[in-house]
Short mmCIF file of C-alpha atoms in Angstrom, two decimals:
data_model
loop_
_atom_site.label_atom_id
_atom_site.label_comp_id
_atom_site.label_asym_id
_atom_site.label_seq_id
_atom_site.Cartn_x
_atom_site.Cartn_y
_atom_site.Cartn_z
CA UNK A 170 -85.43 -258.11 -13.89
CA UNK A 171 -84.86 -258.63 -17.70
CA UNK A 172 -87.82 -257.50 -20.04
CA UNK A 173 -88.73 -260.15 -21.89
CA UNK A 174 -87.31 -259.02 -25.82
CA UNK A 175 -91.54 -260.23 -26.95
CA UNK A 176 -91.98 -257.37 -25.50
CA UNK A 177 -90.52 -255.70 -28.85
CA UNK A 178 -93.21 -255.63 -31.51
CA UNK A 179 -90.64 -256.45 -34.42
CA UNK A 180 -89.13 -259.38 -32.42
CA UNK A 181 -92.16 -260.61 -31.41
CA UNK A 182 -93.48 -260.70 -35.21
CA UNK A 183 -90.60 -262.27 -35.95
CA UNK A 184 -90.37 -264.68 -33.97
CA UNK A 185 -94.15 -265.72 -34.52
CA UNK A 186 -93.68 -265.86 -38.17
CA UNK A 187 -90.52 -268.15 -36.86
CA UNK A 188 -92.91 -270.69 -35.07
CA UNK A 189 -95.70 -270.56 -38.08
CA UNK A 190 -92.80 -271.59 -40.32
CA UNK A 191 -91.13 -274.21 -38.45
CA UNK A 192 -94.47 -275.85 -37.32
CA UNK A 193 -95.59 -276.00 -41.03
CA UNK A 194 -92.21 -277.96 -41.64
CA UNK A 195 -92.67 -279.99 -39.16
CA UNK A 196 -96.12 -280.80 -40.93
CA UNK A 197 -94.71 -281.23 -44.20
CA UNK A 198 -91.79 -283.78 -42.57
CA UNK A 199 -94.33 -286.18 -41.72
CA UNK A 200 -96.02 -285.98 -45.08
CA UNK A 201 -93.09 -286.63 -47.24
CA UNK A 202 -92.50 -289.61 -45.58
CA UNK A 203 -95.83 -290.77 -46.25
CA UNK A 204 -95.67 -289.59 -49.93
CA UNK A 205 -92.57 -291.69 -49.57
CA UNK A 206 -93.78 -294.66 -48.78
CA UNK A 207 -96.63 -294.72 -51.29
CA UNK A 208 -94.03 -293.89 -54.13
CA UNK A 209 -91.44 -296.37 -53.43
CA UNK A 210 -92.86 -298.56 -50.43
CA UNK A 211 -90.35 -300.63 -48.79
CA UNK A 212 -87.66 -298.56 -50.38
CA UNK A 213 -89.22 -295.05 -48.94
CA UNK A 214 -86.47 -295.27 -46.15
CA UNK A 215 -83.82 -294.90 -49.10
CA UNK A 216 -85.56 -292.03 -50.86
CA UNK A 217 -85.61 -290.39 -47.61
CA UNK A 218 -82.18 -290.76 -46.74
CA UNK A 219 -81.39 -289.91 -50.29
CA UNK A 220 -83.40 -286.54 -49.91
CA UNK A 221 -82.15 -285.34 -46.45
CA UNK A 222 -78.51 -285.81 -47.99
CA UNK A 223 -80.14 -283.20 -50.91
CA UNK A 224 -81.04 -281.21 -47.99
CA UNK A 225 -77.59 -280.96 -46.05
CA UNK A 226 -75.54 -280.03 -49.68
CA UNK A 227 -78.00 -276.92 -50.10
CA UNK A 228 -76.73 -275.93 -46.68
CA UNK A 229 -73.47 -276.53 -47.15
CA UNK A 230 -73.16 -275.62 -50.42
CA UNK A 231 -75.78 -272.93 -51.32
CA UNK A 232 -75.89 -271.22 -47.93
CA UNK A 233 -72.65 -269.21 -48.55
CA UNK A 234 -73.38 -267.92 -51.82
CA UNK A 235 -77.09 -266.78 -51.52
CA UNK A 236 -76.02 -264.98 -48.61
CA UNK A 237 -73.35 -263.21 -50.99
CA UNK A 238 -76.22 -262.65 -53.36
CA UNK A 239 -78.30 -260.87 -51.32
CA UNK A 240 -76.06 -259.37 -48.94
CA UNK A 241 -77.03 -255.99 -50.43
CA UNK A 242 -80.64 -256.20 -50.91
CA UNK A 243 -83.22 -255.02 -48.17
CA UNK A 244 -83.31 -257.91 -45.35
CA UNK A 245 -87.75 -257.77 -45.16
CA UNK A 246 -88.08 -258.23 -49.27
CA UNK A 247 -85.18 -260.76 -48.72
CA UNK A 248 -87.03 -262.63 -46.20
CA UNK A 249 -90.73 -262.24 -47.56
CA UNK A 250 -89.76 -263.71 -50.69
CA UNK A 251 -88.20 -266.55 -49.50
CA UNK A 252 -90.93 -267.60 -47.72
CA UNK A 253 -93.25 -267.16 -51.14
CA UNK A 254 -91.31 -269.33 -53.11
CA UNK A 255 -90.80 -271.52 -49.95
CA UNK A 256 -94.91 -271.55 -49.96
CA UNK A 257 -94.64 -271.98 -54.21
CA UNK A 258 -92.58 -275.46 -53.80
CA UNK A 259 -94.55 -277.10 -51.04
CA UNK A 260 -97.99 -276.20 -53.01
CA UNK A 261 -96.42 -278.53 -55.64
CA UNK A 262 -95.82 -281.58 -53.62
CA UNK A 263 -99.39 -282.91 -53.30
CA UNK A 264 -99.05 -283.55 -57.25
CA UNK A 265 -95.73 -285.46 -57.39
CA UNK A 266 -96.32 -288.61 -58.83
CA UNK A 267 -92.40 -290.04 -59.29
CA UNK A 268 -89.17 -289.97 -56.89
CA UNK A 269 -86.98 -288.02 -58.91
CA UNK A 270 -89.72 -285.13 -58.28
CA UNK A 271 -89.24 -285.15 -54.51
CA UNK A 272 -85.43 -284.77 -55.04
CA UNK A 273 -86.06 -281.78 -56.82
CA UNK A 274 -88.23 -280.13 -54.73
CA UNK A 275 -86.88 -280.81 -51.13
CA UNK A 276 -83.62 -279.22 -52.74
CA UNK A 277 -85.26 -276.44 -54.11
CA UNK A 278 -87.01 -275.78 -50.92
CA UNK A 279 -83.67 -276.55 -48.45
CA UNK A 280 -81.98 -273.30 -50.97
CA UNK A 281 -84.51 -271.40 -50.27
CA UNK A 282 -84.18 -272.84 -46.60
CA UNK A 283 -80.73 -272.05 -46.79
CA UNK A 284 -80.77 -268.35 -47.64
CA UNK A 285 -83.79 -267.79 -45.44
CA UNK A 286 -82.58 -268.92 -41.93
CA UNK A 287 -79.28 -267.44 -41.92
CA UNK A 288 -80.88 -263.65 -42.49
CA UNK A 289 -83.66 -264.71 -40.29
CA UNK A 290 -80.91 -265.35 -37.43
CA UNK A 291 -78.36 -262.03 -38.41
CA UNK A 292 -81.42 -259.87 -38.05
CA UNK A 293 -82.16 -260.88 -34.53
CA UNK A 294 -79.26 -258.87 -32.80
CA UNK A 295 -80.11 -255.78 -35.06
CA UNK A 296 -83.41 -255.40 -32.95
CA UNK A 297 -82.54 -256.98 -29.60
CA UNK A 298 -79.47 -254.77 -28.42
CA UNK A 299 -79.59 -255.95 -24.79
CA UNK A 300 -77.12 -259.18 -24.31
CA UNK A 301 -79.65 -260.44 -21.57
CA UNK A 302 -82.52 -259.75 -23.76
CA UNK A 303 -80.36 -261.52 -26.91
CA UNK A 304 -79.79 -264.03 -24.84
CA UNK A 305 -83.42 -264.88 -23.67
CA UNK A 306 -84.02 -264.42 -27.58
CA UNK A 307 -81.79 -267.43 -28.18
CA UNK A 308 -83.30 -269.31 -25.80
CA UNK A 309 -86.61 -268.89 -27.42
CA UNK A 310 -85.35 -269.37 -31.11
CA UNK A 311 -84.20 -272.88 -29.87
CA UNK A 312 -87.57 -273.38 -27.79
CA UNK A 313 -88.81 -272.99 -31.14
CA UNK A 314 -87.20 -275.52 -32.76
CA UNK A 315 -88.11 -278.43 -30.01
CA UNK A 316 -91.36 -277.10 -29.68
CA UNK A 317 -91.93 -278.71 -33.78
CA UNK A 318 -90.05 -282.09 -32.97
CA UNK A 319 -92.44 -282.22 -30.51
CA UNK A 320 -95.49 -280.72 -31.41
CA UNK A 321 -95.38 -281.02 -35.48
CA UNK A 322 -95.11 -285.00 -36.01
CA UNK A 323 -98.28 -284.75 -32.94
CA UNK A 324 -100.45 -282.48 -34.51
CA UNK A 325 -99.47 -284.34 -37.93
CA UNK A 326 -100.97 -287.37 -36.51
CA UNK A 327 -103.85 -285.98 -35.52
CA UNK A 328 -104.85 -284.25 -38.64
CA UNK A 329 -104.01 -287.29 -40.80
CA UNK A 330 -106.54 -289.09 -39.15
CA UNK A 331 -109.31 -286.49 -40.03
CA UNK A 332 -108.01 -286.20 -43.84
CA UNK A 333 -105.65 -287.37 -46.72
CA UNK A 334 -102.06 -286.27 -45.92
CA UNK A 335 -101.52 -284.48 -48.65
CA UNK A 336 -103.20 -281.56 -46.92
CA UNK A 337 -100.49 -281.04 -44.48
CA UNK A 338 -98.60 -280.12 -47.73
CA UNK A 339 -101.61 -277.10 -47.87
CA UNK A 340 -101.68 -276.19 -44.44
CA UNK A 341 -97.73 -275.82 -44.62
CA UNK A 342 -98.33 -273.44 -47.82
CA UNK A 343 -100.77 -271.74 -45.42
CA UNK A 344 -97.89 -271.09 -42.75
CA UNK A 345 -95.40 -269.86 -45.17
CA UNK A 346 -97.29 -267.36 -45.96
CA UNK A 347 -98.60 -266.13 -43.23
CA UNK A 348 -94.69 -265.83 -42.01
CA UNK A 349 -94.86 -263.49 -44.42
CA UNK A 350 -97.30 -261.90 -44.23
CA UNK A 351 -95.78 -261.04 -40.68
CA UNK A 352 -92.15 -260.02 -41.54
CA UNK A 353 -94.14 -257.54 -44.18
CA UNK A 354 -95.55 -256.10 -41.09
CA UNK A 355 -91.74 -255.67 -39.54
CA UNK A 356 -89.49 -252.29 -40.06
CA UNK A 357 -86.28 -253.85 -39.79
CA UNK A 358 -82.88 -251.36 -38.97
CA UNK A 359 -80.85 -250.76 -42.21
CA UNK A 360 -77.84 -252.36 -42.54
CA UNK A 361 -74.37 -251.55 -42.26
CA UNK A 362 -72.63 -250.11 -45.64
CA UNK A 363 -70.10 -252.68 -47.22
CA UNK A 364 -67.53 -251.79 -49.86
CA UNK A 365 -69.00 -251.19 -52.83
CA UNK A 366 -66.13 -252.75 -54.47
CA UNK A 367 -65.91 -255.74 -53.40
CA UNK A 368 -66.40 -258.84 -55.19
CA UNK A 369 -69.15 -261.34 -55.18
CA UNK A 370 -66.52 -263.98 -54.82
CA UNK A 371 -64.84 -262.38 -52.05
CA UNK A 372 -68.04 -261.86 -49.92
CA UNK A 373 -68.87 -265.57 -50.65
CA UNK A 374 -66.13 -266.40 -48.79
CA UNK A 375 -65.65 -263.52 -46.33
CA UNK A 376 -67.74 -265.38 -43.66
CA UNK A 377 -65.85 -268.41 -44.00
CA UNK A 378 -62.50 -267.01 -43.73
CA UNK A 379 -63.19 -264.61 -40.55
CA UNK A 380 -65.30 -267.93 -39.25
CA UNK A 381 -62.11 -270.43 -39.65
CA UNK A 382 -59.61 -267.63 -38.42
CA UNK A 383 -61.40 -266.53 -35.01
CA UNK A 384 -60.42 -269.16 -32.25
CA UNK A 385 -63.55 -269.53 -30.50
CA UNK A 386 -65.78 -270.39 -33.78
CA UNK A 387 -63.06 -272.79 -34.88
CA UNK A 388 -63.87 -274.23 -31.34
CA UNK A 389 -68.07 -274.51 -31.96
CA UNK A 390 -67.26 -275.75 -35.07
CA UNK A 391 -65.64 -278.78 -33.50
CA UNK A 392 -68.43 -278.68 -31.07
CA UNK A 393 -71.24 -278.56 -33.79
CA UNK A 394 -69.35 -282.43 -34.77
CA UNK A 395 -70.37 -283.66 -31.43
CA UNK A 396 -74.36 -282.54 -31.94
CA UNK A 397 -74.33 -283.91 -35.37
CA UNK A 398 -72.67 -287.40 -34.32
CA UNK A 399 -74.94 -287.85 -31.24
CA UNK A 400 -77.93 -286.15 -33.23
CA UNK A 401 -77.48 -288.35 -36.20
CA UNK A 402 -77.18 -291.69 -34.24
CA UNK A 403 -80.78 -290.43 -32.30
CA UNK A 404 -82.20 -289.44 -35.32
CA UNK A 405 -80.61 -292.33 -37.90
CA UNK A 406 -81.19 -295.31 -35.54
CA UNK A 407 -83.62 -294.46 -32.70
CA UNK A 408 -86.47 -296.56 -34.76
CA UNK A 409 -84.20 -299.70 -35.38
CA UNK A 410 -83.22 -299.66 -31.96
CA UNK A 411 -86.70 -299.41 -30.88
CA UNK A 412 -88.46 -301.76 -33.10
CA UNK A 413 -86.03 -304.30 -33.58
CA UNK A 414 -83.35 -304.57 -30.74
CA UNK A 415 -85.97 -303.82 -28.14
CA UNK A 416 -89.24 -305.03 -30.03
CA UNK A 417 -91.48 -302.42 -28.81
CA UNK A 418 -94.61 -300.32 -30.90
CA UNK A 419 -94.53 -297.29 -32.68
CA UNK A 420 -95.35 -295.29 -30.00
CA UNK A 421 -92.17 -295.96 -27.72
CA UNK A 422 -90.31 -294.27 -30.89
CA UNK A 423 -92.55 -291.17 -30.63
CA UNK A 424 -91.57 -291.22 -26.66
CA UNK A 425 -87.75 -291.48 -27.42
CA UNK A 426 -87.90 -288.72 -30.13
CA UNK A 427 -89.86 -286.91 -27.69
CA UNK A 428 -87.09 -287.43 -24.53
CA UNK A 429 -85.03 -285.11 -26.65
CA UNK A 430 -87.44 -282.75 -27.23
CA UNK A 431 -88.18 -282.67 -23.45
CA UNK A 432 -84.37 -282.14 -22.10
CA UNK A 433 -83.51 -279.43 -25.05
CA UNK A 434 -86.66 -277.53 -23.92
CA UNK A 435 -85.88 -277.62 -20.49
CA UNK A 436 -81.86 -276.39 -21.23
CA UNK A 437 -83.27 -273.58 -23.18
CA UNK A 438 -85.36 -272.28 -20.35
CA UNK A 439 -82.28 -272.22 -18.19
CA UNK A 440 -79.19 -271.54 -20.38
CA UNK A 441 -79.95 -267.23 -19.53
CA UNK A 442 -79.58 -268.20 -16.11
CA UNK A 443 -76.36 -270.28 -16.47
CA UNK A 444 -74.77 -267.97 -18.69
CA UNK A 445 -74.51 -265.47 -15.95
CA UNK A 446 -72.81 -267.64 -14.02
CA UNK A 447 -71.00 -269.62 -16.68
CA UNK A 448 -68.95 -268.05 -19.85
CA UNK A 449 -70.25 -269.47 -23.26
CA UNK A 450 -67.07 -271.68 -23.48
CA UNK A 451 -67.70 -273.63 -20.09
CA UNK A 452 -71.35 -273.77 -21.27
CA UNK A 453 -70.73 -275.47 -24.08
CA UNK A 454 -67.71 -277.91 -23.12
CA UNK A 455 -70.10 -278.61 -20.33
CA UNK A 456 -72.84 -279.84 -22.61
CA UNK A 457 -70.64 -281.57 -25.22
CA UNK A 458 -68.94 -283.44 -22.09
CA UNK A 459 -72.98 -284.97 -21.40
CA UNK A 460 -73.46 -285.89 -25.16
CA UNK A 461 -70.94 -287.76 -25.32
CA UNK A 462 -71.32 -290.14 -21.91
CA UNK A 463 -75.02 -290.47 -22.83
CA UNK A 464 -73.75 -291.52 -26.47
CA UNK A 465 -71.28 -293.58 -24.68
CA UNK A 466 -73.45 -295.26 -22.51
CA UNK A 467 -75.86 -297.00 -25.30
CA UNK A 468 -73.04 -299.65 -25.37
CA UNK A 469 -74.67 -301.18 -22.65
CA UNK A 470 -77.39 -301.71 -24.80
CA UNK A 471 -79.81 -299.78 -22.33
CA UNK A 472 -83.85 -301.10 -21.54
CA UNK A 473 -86.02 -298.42 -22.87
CA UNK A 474 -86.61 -296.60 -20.00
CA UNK A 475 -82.51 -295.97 -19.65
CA UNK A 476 -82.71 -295.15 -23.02
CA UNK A 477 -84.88 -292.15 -22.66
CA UNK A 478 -82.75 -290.46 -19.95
CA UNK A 479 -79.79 -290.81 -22.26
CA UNK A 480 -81.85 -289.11 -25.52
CA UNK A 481 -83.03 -286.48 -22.62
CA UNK A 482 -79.61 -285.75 -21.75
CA UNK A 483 -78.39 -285.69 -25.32
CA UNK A 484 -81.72 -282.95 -25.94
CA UNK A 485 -80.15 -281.55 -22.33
CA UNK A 486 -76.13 -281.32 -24.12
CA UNK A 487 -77.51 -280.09 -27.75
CA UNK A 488 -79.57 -277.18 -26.56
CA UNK A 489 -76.20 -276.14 -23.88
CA UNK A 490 -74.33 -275.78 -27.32
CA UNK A 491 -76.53 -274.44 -29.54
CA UNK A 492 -78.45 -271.54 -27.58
CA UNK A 493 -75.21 -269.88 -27.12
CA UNK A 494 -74.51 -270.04 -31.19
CA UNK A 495 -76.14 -266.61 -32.11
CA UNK A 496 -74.36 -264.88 -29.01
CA UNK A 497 -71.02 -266.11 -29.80
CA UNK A 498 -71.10 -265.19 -33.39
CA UNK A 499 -72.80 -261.86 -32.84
CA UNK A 500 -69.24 -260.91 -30.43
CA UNK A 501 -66.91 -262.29 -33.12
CA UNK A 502 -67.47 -260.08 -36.15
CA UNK A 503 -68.11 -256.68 -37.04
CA UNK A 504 -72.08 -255.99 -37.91
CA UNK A 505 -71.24 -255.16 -41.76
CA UNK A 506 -69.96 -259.30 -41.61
CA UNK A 507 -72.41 -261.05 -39.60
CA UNK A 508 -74.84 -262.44 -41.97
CA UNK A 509 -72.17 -263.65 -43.95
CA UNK A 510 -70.60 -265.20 -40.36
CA UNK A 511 -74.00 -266.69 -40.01
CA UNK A 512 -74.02 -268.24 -42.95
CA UNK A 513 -70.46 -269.60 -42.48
CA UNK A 514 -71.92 -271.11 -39.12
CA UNK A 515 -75.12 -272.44 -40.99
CA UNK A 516 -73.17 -274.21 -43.90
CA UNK A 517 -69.90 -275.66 -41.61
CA UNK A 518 -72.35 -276.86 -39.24
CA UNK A 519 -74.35 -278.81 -41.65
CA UNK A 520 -71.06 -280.31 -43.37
CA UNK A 521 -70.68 -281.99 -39.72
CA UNK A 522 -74.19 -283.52 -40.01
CA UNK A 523 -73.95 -284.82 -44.18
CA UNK A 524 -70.47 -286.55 -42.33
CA UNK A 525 -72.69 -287.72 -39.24
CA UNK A 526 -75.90 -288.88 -40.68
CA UNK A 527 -74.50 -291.42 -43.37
CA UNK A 528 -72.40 -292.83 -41.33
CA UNK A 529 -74.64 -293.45 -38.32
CA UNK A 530 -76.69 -295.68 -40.70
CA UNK A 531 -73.55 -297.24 -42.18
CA UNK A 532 -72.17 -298.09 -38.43
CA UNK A 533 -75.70 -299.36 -37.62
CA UNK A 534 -76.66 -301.41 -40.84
CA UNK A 535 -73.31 -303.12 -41.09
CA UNK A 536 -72.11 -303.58 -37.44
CA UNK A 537 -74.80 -303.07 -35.39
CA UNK A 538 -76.13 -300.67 -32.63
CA UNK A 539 -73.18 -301.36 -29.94
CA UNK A 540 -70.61 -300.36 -32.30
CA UNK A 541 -72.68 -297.14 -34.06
CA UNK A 542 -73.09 -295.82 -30.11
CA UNK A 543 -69.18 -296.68 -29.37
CA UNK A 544 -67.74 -294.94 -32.77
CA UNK A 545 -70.81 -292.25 -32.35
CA UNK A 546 -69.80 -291.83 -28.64
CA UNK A 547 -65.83 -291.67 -29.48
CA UNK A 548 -66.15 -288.88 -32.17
CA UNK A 549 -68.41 -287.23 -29.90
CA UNK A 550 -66.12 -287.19 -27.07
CA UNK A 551 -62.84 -286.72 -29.38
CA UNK A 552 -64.34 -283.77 -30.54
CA UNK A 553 -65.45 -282.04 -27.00
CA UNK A 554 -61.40 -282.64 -26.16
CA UNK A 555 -60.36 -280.72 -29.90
CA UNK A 556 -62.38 -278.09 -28.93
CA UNK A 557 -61.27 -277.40 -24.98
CA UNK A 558 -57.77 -277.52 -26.52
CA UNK A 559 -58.90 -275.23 -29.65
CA UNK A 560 -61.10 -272.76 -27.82
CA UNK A 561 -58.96 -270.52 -25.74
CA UNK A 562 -59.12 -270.77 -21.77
CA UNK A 563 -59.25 -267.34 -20.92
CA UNK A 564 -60.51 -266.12 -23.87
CA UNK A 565 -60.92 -262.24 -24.05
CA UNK A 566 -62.76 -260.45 -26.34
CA UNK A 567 -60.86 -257.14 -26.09
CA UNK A 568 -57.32 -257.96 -27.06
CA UNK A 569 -54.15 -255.75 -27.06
CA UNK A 570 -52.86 -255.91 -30.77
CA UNK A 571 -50.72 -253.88 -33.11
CA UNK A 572 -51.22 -252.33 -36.52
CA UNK A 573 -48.55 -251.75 -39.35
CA UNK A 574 -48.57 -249.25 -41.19
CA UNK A 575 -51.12 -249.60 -44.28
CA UNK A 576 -52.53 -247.97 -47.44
CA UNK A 577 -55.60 -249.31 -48.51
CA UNK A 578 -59.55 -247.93 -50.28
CA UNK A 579 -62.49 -249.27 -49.01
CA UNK A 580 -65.65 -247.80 -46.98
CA UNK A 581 -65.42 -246.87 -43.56
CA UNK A 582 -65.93 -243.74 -41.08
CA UNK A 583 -63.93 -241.97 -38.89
CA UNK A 584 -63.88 -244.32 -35.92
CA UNK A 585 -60.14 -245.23 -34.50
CA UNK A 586 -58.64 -246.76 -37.20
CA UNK A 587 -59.46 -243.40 -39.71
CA UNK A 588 -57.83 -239.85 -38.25
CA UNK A 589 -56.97 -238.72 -41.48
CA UNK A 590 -56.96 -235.62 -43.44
CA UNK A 591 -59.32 -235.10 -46.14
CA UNK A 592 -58.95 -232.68 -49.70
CA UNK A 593 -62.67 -231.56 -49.97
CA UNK A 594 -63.64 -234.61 -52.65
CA UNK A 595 -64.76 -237.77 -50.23
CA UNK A 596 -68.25 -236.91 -49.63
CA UNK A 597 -70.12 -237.33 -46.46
CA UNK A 598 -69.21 -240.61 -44.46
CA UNK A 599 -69.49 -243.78 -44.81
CA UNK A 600 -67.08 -242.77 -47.97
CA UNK A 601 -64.57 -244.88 -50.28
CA UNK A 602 -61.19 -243.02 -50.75
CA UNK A 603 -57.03 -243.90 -50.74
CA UNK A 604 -55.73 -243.36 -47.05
CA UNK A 605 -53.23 -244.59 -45.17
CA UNK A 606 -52.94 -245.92 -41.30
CA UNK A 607 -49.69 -245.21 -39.07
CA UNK A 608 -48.42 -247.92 -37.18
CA UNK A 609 -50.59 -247.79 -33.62
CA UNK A 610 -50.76 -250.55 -30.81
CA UNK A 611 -54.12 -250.15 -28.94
CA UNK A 612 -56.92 -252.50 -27.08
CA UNK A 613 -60.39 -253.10 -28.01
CA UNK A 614 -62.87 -255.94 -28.75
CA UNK A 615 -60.93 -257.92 -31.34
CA UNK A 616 -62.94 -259.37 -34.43
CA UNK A 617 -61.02 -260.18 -37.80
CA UNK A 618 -62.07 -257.94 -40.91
CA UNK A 619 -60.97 -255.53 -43.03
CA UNK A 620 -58.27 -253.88 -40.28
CA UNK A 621 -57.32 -257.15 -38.17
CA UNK A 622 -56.76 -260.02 -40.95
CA UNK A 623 -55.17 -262.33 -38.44
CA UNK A 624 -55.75 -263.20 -34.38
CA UNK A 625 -52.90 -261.55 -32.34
#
């Protein structure tokens, strides 16, 4: 029997001030489309898409380099401002009175966004050392995130009817902080040293480089392409499909939106179960290989009723890939690395979805439904084949692999890779000095950094 990792104070803070958070967003998404719609009427659906494109180039972009930033600052400060100056931008939005000012904000708040989550997410192994505990983590941390598509745009409804929408704006303030006011209450471990030497420009791009040179993650990254093509057609075209090709009421888009809620959540709950008798790869091949038949399958123009099961089993296919993420990246780079890695996953990821989204309204606007789902469906599918042939079969993470011989300075301890003599001047370890490495051959969990620049 695995204990449950809420039983950990720290996690369980953390992952509350998780739900506060994303339940306050999911407030605040449902308001800006209504402040939307009263700035720009009939055009709101253009500001909209304008702004969520704002919001996928601070993940792409920004990600990377706040992580750099603040790679060497304490992770709770880190994390407790963020979610001030998250609170700061959303206080402002109930006095925007022109377009251009909702650009700016939903981009300042996706930076802030985009240096928050990835820490948020690198922390999480610190505390839960236990893969089975990790792993029922996971699953919760992506309960999380269907529990606000689901629950968010519901309560939202609710409270708009009781007062003027501009107060979601407040109560999402009102969440922020209290996430913050919980991490405060969190002793998080300290982290790893990191060369002291090294460059802000090099760290920038350290989690990209050990991201695009490990196998496996150049496998999820193909894989992330399939969510964001079958996400992005759900998300993009769900409402035209409802409204106009079927002709139905608001409420059978709410159902739909809610289908994928419903099969992610129940994936979630079952992915610790299947990953002991599964390995991540199969897991996740597994659950691309449903996306992209239920994307497939909207070219017969389904009823509405088929059309749920197929946005179920797209929530079913989405939450097989993604609860694994965290795991996988967690076993493919040393600790000093990970919230860059994290980062790298958080920023690629998102580059699949500014791709995905524009052109799942393109495909729709211009062609029509049958041929978004078939081009939708295709990439989706292409991309599940890429990333069988990309990912290794039997892929082991302790590889047999050889060193040459090497003279190098940077900070490390004496672990396998450092038997060397010292002269009295070094200092107590972790330490920065000259030494060289012999030539060995050896076996042990393979990750690339400083020591293992490129896969065997």
């Amino acid at each position: 029997m695995v204990i449950s990792p809420l039983s950990d104070s720290r996690y369980r803070h953390l992952f509350s001030a998780q739900v506060i958070a994303l339940f306050g967003t999911g407030l605040t998404t449902v308001a800006l489309a209504l402040l939307a719609h009263d700035l720009a009427g009939g055009e709101a659906g253009k500001v909209l898409g304008f702004a969520l494109a704002l919001k996928m180039v601070a993940y792409v972009v920004i990600s990377p380099f706040i992580s750099a930033f603040i790679q060497h600052l304490p992770r709770r400060t880190v994390l407790v401002l963020l979610d001030v100056l998250r609170a700061a931008v959303v206080l402002v939005l109930p006095w925007v009175t022109e377009v251009w000012q909702i650009y700016l904000l939903v981009f300042l708040l996706n930076v802030f966004s985009a240096g928050f989550t990835p820490v948020f997410q690198a922390t999480i192994p610190d505390i839960i050392k236990n893969k089975d505990q990790y792993t029922k983590a996971l699953s919760l941390s992506r309960l999380a995130y269907d529990l606000e598509n689901l629950l968010s745009p519901m309560a939202a409804a609710a409270l708009i009817a009781l007062m003027n929408f501009n107060m979601l704006f407040l109560l999402n303030t009102a969440a922020f902080l209290i996430s913050a006011a919980l991490v405060v209450t969190v002793i998080l471990p300290n982290k790893a040293q990191h060369s002291g030497d090294v460059s802000f420009w090099v760290r920038a791009s350290q989690g990209i480089k050990i991201y695009l040179k490990t196998p496996r993650l150049r496998g999820l990254l193909v894989l992330c392409m399939v969510v964001a093509a079958a996400g992005a057609m759900q998300i993009v075209n769900t409402v035209v499909y409802v409204r106009t090709e079927l002709g139905l009421g608001e409420s059978w888009v709410a159902l739909a939106f809610a289908a994928v809620g419903g099969g992610s959540m129940l994936a979630a709950f079952s992915i610790p179960f299947i990953l002991r008798k599964l390995t991540e790869r199969h897991t996740m091949l597994i659950g691309g290989g449903i996306i992209s038949i239920s994307v497939l399958l909207g070219l017969m123009q389904p009823e509405v009723s088929m059309l749920l099961v197929l946005w179920w089993l797209i929530g079913v296919g989405t939450s097989m890939i993604l609860t694994p993420v965290g795991q996988l990246l967690t076993h493919s780079c040393q600790e000093v690395d990970r919230p860059a890695v994290f980062a790298a996953q958080f920023s690629l990821s998102h580059a699949c979805w500014l791709i995905a989204y524009p052109l799942a309204g393109w495909l729709g606007a211009q062609f029509g439904m049958p041929t978004a789902f078939g081009v939708l469906g295709l990439i989706a599918l292409f991309s599940v084949t890429m990333a069988a042939l990309i990912w290794p079969t039997h892929d082991q993470y302790k590889l047999e692999h050889t060193h040459e011989a090497l003279q190098h300075n940077h900070w490390h301890i004496h672990d396998e890779h450092h038997q060397h003599e010292h002269e009295g001047w070094e200092g107590p370890e972790p330490h920065s000095h000259p030494h060289r490495h012999t030539a060995l051959k050896h076996v042990h969990p393979f990750v690339i950094d400083d020591h293992h620049p490129r896969w065997p």
